[in-house]
């Protein structure tokens, strides 16, 4: 029995990741405000803003890779890179942000998004072809 093409799942997650990354790269406060690295009258340093833009660029690139990679090993690799980035975010943001509430929220977001992306690995293979070569 042919398997349905479910690659839309990791591709949708990739598109959402890319959109978030583009938003952070364009407006670093999208990341800096919820992590409490800006806001509340604080202006982030040039270095903090630069780092946020770099994270945005990383998310844009990894999201585009997930959205555009061919099904199978290339898509699985793109998803694995994204999951790795989420693990790094979980560890770094979850332990280094100066505010406890922000650390907890960042941990939950990174863990949740990383888990969703990891689960999408199950949908990253191309559909199997039937006996007659039809999908």
PDB file of N, CA and C in Angstrom, residues 1-89:
ATOM      1  N   UNK A   1       0.848  -1.178   0.000  1.00  0.00           N
ATOM      2  CA  UNK A   1       0.000   0.000   0.000  1.00  0.00           C
ATOM      3  C   UNK A   1       0.894   1.241   0.000  1.00  0.00           C
ATOM      4  N   UNK A   2       0.665   2.159  -0.940  1.00  0.00           N
ATOM      5  CA  UNK A   2       1.487   3.372  -0.996  1.00  0.00           C
ATOM      6  C   UNK A   2       1.253   4.251   0.229  1.00  0.00           C
ATOM      7  N   UNK A   3       2.318   4.885   0.647  1.00  0.00           N
ATOM      8  CA  UNK A   3       2.243   5.804   1.782  1.00  0.00           C
ATOM      9  C   UNK A   3       1.973   7.218   1.268  1.00  0.00           C
ATOM     10  N   UNK A   4       1.136   7.932   1.964  1.00  0.00           N
ATOM     11  CA  UNK A   4       0.861   9.317   1.580  1.00  0.00           C
ATOM     12  C   UNK A   4       2.094  10.175   1.782  1.00  0.00           C
ATOM     13  N   UNK A   5       2.187  11.215   0.992  1.00  0.00           N
ATOM     14  CA  UNK A   5       3.293  12.157   1.126  1.00  0.00           C
ATOM     15  C   UNK A   5       3.005  13.079   2.310  1.00  0.00           C
ATOM     16  N   UNK A   6       3.770  12.915   3.364  1.00  0.00           N
ATOM     17  CA  UNK A   6       3.594  13.731   4.571  1.00  0.00           C
ATOM     18  C   UNK A   6       4.719  14.737   4.750  1.00  0.00           C
ATOM     19  N   UNK A   7       5.530  14.908   3.708  1.00  0.00           N
ATOM     20  CA  UNK A   7       6.654  15.838   3.847  1.00  0.00           C
ATOM     21  C   UNK A   7       6.191  17.269   4.063  1.00  0.00           C
ATOM     22  N   UNK A   8       4.912  17.544   3.872  1.00  0.00           N
ATOM     23  CA  UNK A   8       4.403  18.890   4.123  1.00  0.00           C
ATOM     24  C   UNK A   8       4.563  19.259   5.609  1.00  0.00           C
ATOM     25  N   UNK A   9       4.630  18.263   6.478  1.00  0.00           N
ATOM     26  CA  UNK A   9       4.739  18.553   7.915  1.00  0.00           C
ATOM     27  C   UNK A   9       6.085  19.203   8.246  1.00  0.00           C
ATOM     28  N   UNK A  10       7.227  18.566   7.936  1.00  0.00           N
ATOM     29  CA  UNK A  10       8.488  19.261   8.220  1.00  0.00           C
ATOM     30  C   UNK A  10       8.657  20.522   7.368  1.00  0.00           C
ATOM     31  N   UNK A  11       8.070  20.538   6.177  1.00  0.00           N
ATOM     32  CA  UNK A  11       8.176  21.735   5.337  1.00  0.00           C
ATOM     33  C   UNK A  11       7.417  22.912   5.953  1.00  0.00           C
ATOM     34  N   UNK A  12       6.253  22.645   6.523  1.00  0.00           N
ATOM     35  CA  UNK A  12       5.488  23.697   7.195  1.00  0.00           C
ATOM     36  C   UNK A  12       6.249  24.219   8.417  1.00  0.00           C
ATOM     37  N   UNK A  13       6.825  23.306   9.193  1.00  0.00           N
ATOM     38  CA  UNK A  13       7.633  23.722  10.346  1.00  0.00           C
ATOM     39  C   UNK A  13       8.839  24.533   9.886  1.00  0.00           C
ATOM     40  N   UNK A  14       9.423  24.140   8.761  1.00  0.00           N
ATOM     41  CA  UNK A  14      10.547  24.888   8.210  1.00  0.00           C
ATOM     42  C   UNK A  14      10.142  26.281   7.771  1.00  0.00           C
ATOM     43  N   UNK A  15       9.001  26.384   7.109  1.00  0.00           N
ATOM     44  CA  UNK A  15       8.526  27.700   6.672  1.00  0.00           C
ATOM     45  C   UNK A  15       8.252  28.606   7.869  1.00  0.00           C
ATOM     46  N   UNK A  16       7.669  28.043   8.924  1.00  0.00           N
ATOM     47  CA  UNK A  16       7.412  28.836  10.138  1.00  0.00           C
ATOM     48  C   UNK A  16       8.727  29.266  10.783  1.00  0.00           C
ATOM     49  N   UNK A  17       9.698  28.373  10.809  1.00  0.00           N
ATOM     50  CA  UNK A  17      11.013  28.708  11.362  1.00  0.00           C
ATOM     51  C   UNK A  17      11.671  29.808  10.548  1.00  0.00           C
ATOM     52  N   UNK A  18      11.598  29.701   9.222  1.00  0.00           N
ATOM     53  CA  UNK A  18      12.193  30.715   8.348  1.00  0.00           C
ATOM     54  C   UNK A  18      11.519  32.067   8.542  1.00  0.00           C
ATOM     55  N   UNK A  19      10.202  32.073   8.667  1.00  0.00           N
ATOM     56  CA  UNK A  19       9.476  33.331   8.872  1.00  0.00           C
ATOM     57  C   UNK A  19       9.895  33.977  10.199  1.00  0.00           C
ATOM     58  N   UNK A  20      10.002  33.167  11.250  1.00  0.00           N
ATOM     59  CA  UNK A  20      10.454  33.688  12.540  1.00  0.00           C
ATOM     60  C   UNK A  20      11.875  34.231  12.422  1.00  0.00           C
ATOM     61  N   UNK A  21      12.743  33.483  11.768  1.00  0.00           N
ATOM     62  CA  UNK A  21      14.123  33.930  11.594  1.00  0.00           C
ATOM     63  C   UNK A  21      14.214  35.243  10.843  1.00  0.00           C
ATOM     64  N   UNK A  22      13.416  35.391   9.795  1.00  0.00           N
ATOM     65  CA  UNK A  22      13.405  36.644   9.033  1.00  0.00           C
ATOM     66  C   UNK A  22      12.920  37.791   9.908  1.00  0.00           C
ATOM     67  N   UNK A  23      11.901  37.530  10.727  1.00  0.00           N
ATOM     68  CA  UNK A  23      11.372  38.572  11.613  1.00  0.00           C
ATOM     69  C   UNK A  23      12.428  39.010  12.627  1.00  0.00           C
ATOM     70  N   UNK A  24      13.160  38.049  13.204  1.00  0.00           N
ATOM     71  CA  UNK A  24      14.200  38.383  14.185  1.00  0.00           C
ATOM     72  C   UNK A  24      15.349  39.128  13.513  1.00  0.00           C
ATOM     73  N   UNK A  25      15.740  38.683  12.319  1.00  0.00           N
ATOM     74  CA  UNK A  25      16.829  39.359  11.607  1.00  0.00           C
ATOM     75  C   UNK A  25      16.455  40.801  11.280  1.00  0.00           C
ATOM     76  N   UNK A  26      15.197  41.016  10.917  1.00  0.00           N
ATOM     77  CA  UNK A  26      14.740  42.365  10.571  1.00  0.00           C
ATOM     78  C   UNK A  26      14.501  43.227  11.809  1.00  0.00           C
ATOM     79  N   UNK A  27      13.984  42.602  12.855  1.00  0.00           N
ATOM     80  CA  UNK A  27      13.650  43.337  14.080  1.00  0.00           C
ATOM     81  C   UNK A  27      14.068  42.491  15.290  1.00  0.00           C
ATOM     82  N   UNK A  28      15.308  42.652  15.737  1.00  0.00           N
ATOM     83  CA  UNK A  28      15.832  41.804  16.820  1.00  0.00           C
ATOM     84  C   UNK A  28      14.986  41.797  18.088  1.00  0.00           C
ATOM     85  N   UNK A  29      14.199  42.822  18.313  1.00  0.00           N
ATOM     86  CA  UNK A  29      13.383  42.870  19.526  1.00  0.00           C
ATOM     87  C   UNK A  29      12.363  41.735  19.569  1.00  0.00           C
ATOM     88  N   UNK A  30      12.060  41.113  18.413  1.00  0.00           N
ATOM     89  CA  UNK A  30      11.159  39.953  18.386  1.00  0.00           C
ATOM     90  C   UNK A  30      11.723  38.838  19.274  1.00  0.00           C
ATOM     91  N   UNK A  31      13.038  38.717  19.333  1.00  0.00           N
ATOM     92  CA  UNK A  31      13.697  37.752  20.213  1.00  0.00           C
ATOM     93  C   UNK A  31      14.101  38.381  21.545  1.00  0.00           C
ATOM     94  N   UNK A  32      14.598  39.597  21.498  1.00  0.00           N
ATOM     95  CA  UNK A  32      15.168  40.212  22.690  1.00  0.00           C
ATOM     96  C   UNK A  32      14.122  40.571  23.749  1.00  0.00           C
ATOM     97  N   UNK A  33      12.952  40.987  23.343  1.00  0.00           N
ATOM     98  CA  UNK A  33      11.932  41.364  24.314  1.00  0.00           C
ATOM     99  C   UNK A  33      11.418  40.170  25.130  1.00  0.00           C
ATOM    100  N   UNK A  34      11.004  39.051  24.495  1.00  0.00           N
ATOM    101  CA  UNK A  34      10.528  37.925  25.304  1.00  0.00           C
ATOM    102  C   UNK A  34      11.607  37.300  26.182  1.00  0.00           C
ATOM    103  N   UNK A  35      12.859  37.421  25.766  1.00  0.00           N
ATOM    104  CA  UNK A  35      13.954  36.882  26.583  1.00  0.00           C
ATOM    105  C   UNK A  35      14.409  37.888  27.629  1.00  0.00           C
ATOM    106  N   UNK A  36      13.771  39.034  27.618  1.00  0.00           N
ATOM    107  CA  UNK A  36      14.040  40.131  28.555  1.00  0.00           C
ATOM    108  C   UNK A  36      15.470  40.658  28.441  1.00  0.00           C
ATOM    109  N   UNK A  37      16.012  40.578  27.233  1.00  0.00           N
ATOM    110  CA  UNK A  37      17.305  41.185  26.960  1.00  0.00           C
ATOM    111  C   UNK A  37      17.133  42.617  26.464  1.00  0.00           C
ATOM    112  N   UNK A  38      15.877  43.008  26.255  1.00  0.00           N
ATOM    113  CA  UNK A  38      15.535  44.400  25.960  1.00  0.00           C
ATOM    114  C   UNK A  38      14.131  44.641  26.499  1.00  0.00           C
ATOM    115  N   UNK A  39      13.671  45.858  26.378  1.00  0.00           N
ATOM    116  CA  UNK A  39      12.351  46.213  26.892  1.00  0.00           C
ATOM    117  C   UNK A  39      12.449  46.728  28.314  1.00  0.00           C
ATOM    118  N   UNK A  40      11.360  47.188  28.821  1.00  0.00           N
ATOM    119  CA  UNK A  40      11.345  47.726  30.176  1.00  0.00           C
ATOM    120  C   UNK A  40      12.276  48.909  30.337  1.00  0.00           C
ATOM    121  N   UNK A  41      12.449  49.677  29.261  1.00  0.00           N
ATOM    122  CA  UNK A  41      13.309  50.845  29.315  1.00  0.00           C
ATOM    123  C   UNK A  41      14.770  50.556  28.996  1.00  0.00           C
ATOM    124  N   UNK A  42      15.109  49.268  28.827  1.00  0.00           N
ATOM    125  CA  UNK A  42      16.497  48.905  28.503  1.00  0.00           C
ATOM    126  C   UNK A  42      16.695  48.902  26.993  1.00  0.00           C
ATOM    127  N   UNK A  43      17.790  49.449  26.570  1.00  0.00           N
ATOM    128  CA  UNK A  43      18.173  49.393  25.166  1.00  0.00           C
ATOM    129  C   UNK A  43      19.272  48.343  25.040  1.00  0.00           C
ATOM    130  N   UNK A  44      19.088  47.373  24.140  1.00  0.00           N
ATOM    131  CA  UNK A  44      20.116  46.331  24.028  1.00  0.00           C
ATOM    132  C   UNK A  44      21.416  46.901  23.465  1.00  0.00           C
ATOM    133  N   UNK A  45      22.515  46.291  23.850  1.00  0.00           N
ATOM    134  CA  UNK A  45      23.812  46.708  23.313  1.00  0.00           C
ATOM    135  C   UNK A  45      23.891  46.338  21.832  1.00  0.00           C
ATOM    136  N   UNK A  46      24.845  46.930  21.150  1.00  0.00           N
ATOM    137  CA  UNK A  46      25.052  46.611  19.735  1.00  0.00           C
ATOM    138  C   UNK A  46      25.398  45.129  19.578  1.00  0.00           C
ATOM    139  N   UNK A  47      26.164  44.581  20.509  1.00  0.00           N
ATOM    140  CA  UNK A  47      26.537  43.170  20.457  1.00  0.00           C
ATOM    141  C   UNK A  47      25.335  42.249  20.635  1.00  0.00           C
ATOM    142  N   UNK A  48      24.436  42.607  21.540  1.00  0.00           N
ATOM    143  CA  UNK A  48      23.235  41.806  21.764  1.00  0.00           C
ATOM    144  C   UNK A  48      22.348  41.836  20.530  1.00  0.00           C
ATOM    145  N   UNK A  49      22.217  43.007  19.928  1.00  0.00           N
ATOM    146  CA  UNK A  49      21.419  43.128  18.705  1.00  0.00           C
ATOM    147  C   UNK A  49      22.038  42.312  17.583  1.00  0.00           C
ATOM    148  N   UNK A  50      23.352  42.377  17.450  1.00  0.00           N
ATOM    149  CA  UNK A  50      24.061  41.603  16.431  1.00  0.00           C
ATOM    150  C   UNK A  50      23.846  40.102  16.648  1.00  0.00           C
ATOM    151  N   UNK A  51      23.951  39.650  17.883  1.00  0.00           N
ATOM    152  CA  UNK A  51      23.745  38.239  18.181  1.00  0.00           C
ATOM    153  C   UNK A  51      22.321  37.801  17.839  1.00  0.00           C
ATOM    154  N   UNK A  52      21.337  38.628  18.160  1.00  0.00           N
ATOM    155  CA  UNK A  52      19.951  38.298  17.821  1.00  0.00           C
ATOM    156  C   UNK A  52      19.777  38.182  16.312  1.00  0.00           C
ATOM    157  N   UNK A  53      20.384  39.089  15.557  1.00  0.00           N
ATOM    158  CA  UNK A  53      20.301  39.012  14.087  1.00  0.00           C
ATOM    159  C   UNK A  53      20.961  37.733  13.576  1.00  0.00           C
ATOM    160  N   UNK A  54      22.066  37.329  14.195  1.00  0.00           N
ATOM    161  CA  UNK A  54      22.733  36.084  13.794  1.00  0.00           C
ATOM    162  C   UNK A  54      21.832  34.877  14.061  1.00  0.00           C
ATOM    163  N   UNK A  55      21.163  34.857  15.211  1.00  0.00           N
ATOM    164  CA  UNK A  55      20.221  33.780  15.516  1.00  0.00           C
ATOM    165  C   UNK A  55      19.082  33.791  14.503  1.00  0.00           C
ATOM    166  N   UNK A  56      18.606  34.975  14.155  1.00  0.00           N
ATOM    167  CA  UNK A  56      17.565  35.078  13.138  1.00  0.00           C
ATOM    168  C   UNK A  56      18.029  34.529  11.797  1.00  0.00           C
ATOM    169  N   UNK A  57      19.252  34.849  11.422  1.00  0.00           N
ATOM    170  CA  UNK A  57      19.801  34.326  10.173  1.00  0.00           C
ATOM    171  C   UNK A  57      19.943  32.817  10.204  1.00  0.00           C
ATOM    172  N   UNK A  58      20.374  32.280  11.337  1.00  0.00           N
ATOM    173  CA  UNK A  58      20.477  30.819  11.495  1.00  0.00           C
ATOM    174  C   UNK A  58      19.114  30.162  11.336  1.00  0.00           C
ATOM    175  N   UNK A  59      18.094  30.749  11.969  1.00  0.00           N
ATOM    176  CA  UNK A  59      16.754  30.186  11.877  1.00  0.00           C
ATOM    177  C   UNK A  59      16.176  30.329  10.469  1.00  0.00           C
ATOM    178  N   UNK A  60      16.463  31.433   9.810  1.00  0.00           N
ATOM    179  CA  UNK A  60      16.022  31.614   8.428  1.00  0.00           C
ATOM    180  C   UNK A  60      16.649  30.535   7.546  1.00  0.00           C
ATOM    181  N   UNK A  61      17.955  30.330   7.671  1.00  0.00           N
ATOM    182  CA  UNK A  61      18.645  29.344   6.836  1.00  0.00           C
ATOM    183  C   UNK A  61      18.173  27.919   7.125  1.00  0.00           C
ATOM    184  N   UNK A  62      18.074  27.564   8.405  1.00  0.00           N
ATOM    185  CA  UNK A  62      17.658  26.191   8.724  1.00  0.00           C
ATOM    186  C   UNK A  62      16.196  25.960   8.336  1.00  0.00           C
ATOM    187  N   UNK A  63      15.374  26.977   8.487  1.00  0.00           N
ATOM    188  CA  UNK A  63      13.971  26.843   8.080  1.00  0.00           C
ATOM    189  C   UNK A  63      13.820  26.690   6.576  1.00  0.00           C
ATOM    190  N   UNK A  64      14.571  27.476   5.812  1.00  0.00           N
ATOM    191  CA  UNK A  64      14.520  27.347   4.347  1.00  0.00           C
ATOM    192  C   UNK A  64      15.020  25.973   3.914  1.00  0.00           C
ATOM    193  N   UNK A  65      16.047  25.466   4.588  1.00  0.00           N
ATOM    194  CA  UNK A  65      16.543  24.123   4.255  1.00  0.00           C
ATOM    195  C   UNK A  65      15.448  23.081   4.470  1.00  0.00           C
ATOM    196  N   UNK A  66      14.733  23.182   5.581  1.00  0.00           N
ATOM    197  CA  UNK A  66      13.640  22.241   5.837  1.00  0.00           C
ATOM    198  C   UNK A  66      12.528  22.393   4.804  1.00  0.00           C
ATOM    199  N   UNK A  67      12.239  23.607   4.433  1.00  0.00           N
ATOM    200  CA  UNK A  67      11.140  23.851   3.497  1.00  0.00           C
ATOM    201  C   UNK A  67      11.474  23.400   2.076  1.00  0.00           C
ATOM    202  N   UNK A  68      12.748  23.423   1.703  1.00  0.00           N
ATOM    203  CA  UNK A  68      13.111  23.219   0.304  1.00  0.00           C
ATOM    204  C   UNK A  68      13.907  21.950   0.006  1.00  0.00           C
ATOM    205  N   UNK A  69      14.443  21.290   1.005  1.00  0.00           N
ATOM    206  CA  UNK A  69      15.271  20.101   0.760  1.00  0.00           C
ATOM    207  C   UNK A  69      14.431  18.974   0.167  1.00  0.00           C
ATOM    208  N   UNK A  70      15.026  18.193  -0.731  1.00  0.00           N
ATOM    209  CA  UNK A  70      14.307  17.021  -1.253  1.00  0.00           C
ATOM    210  C   UNK A  70      13.984  16.046  -0.124  1.00  0.00           C
ATOM    211  N   UNK A  71      12.883  15.328  -0.272  1.00  0.00           N
ATOM    212  CA  UNK A  71      12.481  14.343   0.732  1.00  0.00           C
ATOM    213  C   UNK A  71      13.557  13.281   0.886  1.00  0.00           C
ATOM    214  N   UNK A  72      13.581  12.670   2.036  1.00  0.00           N
ATOM    215  CA  UNK A  72      14.561  11.630   2.323  1.00  0.00           C
ATOM    216  C   UNK A  72      15.714  12.177   3.132  1.00  0.00           C
ATOM    217  N   UNK A  73      16.904  11.703   2.840  1.00  0.00           N
ATOM    218  CA  UNK A  73      18.082  12.075   3.621  1.00  0.00           C
ATOM    219  C   UNK A  73      18.334  13.582   3.669  1.00  0.00           C
ATOM    220  N   UNK A  74      18.219  14.322   2.551  1.00  0.00           N
ATOM    221  CA  UNK A  74      18.451  15.774   2.661  1.00  0.00           C
ATOM    222  C   UNK A  74      17.470  16.461   3.617  1.00  0.00           C
ATOM    223  N   UNK A  75      16.203  16.094   3.561  1.00  0.00           N
ATOM    224  CA  UNK A  75      15.219  16.702   4.452  1.00  0.00           C
ATOM    225  C   UNK A  75      15.467  16.268   5.894  1.00  0.00           C
ATOM    226  N   UNK A  76      15.807  15.009   6.094  1.00  0.00           N
ATOM    227  CA  UNK A  76      16.109  14.532   7.447  1.00  0.00           C
ATOM    228  C   UNK A  76      17.322  15.266   8.021  1.00  0.00           C
ATOM    229  N   UNK A  77      18.302  15.525   7.183  1.00  0.00           N
ATOM    230  CA  UNK A  77      19.485  16.264   7.632  1.00  0.00           C
ATOM    231  C   UNK A  77      19.122  17.681   8.025  1.00  0.00           C
ATOM    232  N   UNK A  78      18.296  18.340   7.208  1.00  0.00           N
ATOM    233  CA  UNK A  78      17.862  19.706   7.520  1.00  0.00           C
ATOM    234  C   UNK A  78      17.087  19.739   8.833  1.00  0.00           C
ATOM    235  N   UNK A  79      16.220  18.761   9.050  1.00  0.00           N
ATOM    236  CA  UNK A  79      15.460  18.700  10.301  1.00  0.00           C
ATOM    237  C   UNK A  79      16.399  18.453  11.477  1.00  0.00           C
ATOM    238  N   UNK A  80      17.373  17.578  11.304  1.00  0.00           N
ATOM    239  CA  UNK A  80      18.324  17.289  12.387  1.00  0.00           C
ATOM    240  C   UNK A  80      19.125  18.541  12.762  1.00  0.00           C
ATOM    241  N   UNK A  81      19.509  19.332  11.770  1.00  0.00           N
ATOM    242  CA  UNK A  81      20.215  20.588  12.052  1.00  0.00           C
ATOM    243  C   UNK A  81      19.314  21.512  12.872  1.00  0.00           C
ATOM    244  N   UNK A  82      18.036  21.593  12.487  1.00  0.00           N
ATOM    245  CA  UNK A  82      17.099  22.443  13.222  1.00  0.00           C
ATOM    246  C   UNK A  82      16.950  21.957  14.655  1.00  0.00           C
ATOM    247  N   UNK A  83      16.811  20.665  14.851  1.00  0.00           N
ATOM    248  CA  UNK A  83      16.680  20.107  16.203  1.00  0.00           C
ATOM    249  C   UNK A  83      17.941  20.407  17.012  1.00  0.00           C
ATOM    250  N   UNK A  84      19.091  20.286  16.381  1.00  0.00           N
ATOM    251  CA  UNK A  84      20.340  20.625  17.066  1.00  0.00           C
ATOM    252  C   UNK A  84      20.370  22.073  17.511  1.00  0.00           C
ATOM    253  N   UNK A  85      19.902  22.974  16.656  1.00  0.00           N
ATOM    254  CA  UNK A  85      19.848  24.394  17.023  1.00  0.00           C
ATOM    255  C   UNK A  85      18.899  24.605  18.204  1.00  0.00           C
ATOM    256  N   UNK A  86      17.783  23.880  18.213  1.00  0.00           N
ATOM    257  CA  UNK A  86      16.840  24.013  19.326  1.00  0.00           C
ATOM    258  C   UNK A  86      17.440  23.481  20.627  1.00  0.00           C
ATOM    259  N   UNK A  87      18.234  22.427  20.541  1.00  0.00           N
ATOM    260  CA  UNK A  87      18.893  21.903  21.739  1.00  0.00           C
ATOM    261  C   UNK A  87      19.882  22.933  22.285  1.00  0.00           C
ATOM    262  N   UNK A  88      20.639  23.558  21.384  1.00  0.00           N
ATOM    263  CA  UNK A  88      21.576  24.603  21.820  1.00  0.00           C
ATOM    264  C   UNK A  88      20.811  25.759  22.467  1.00  0.00           C
ATOM    265  N   UNK A  89      19.700  26.188  21.854  1.00  0.00           N
ATOM    266  CA  UNK A  89      18.885  27.255  22.432  1.00  0.00           C
ATOM    267  C   UNK A  89      18.381  26.856  23.811  1.00  0.00           C
TER     268      UNK A  89
END
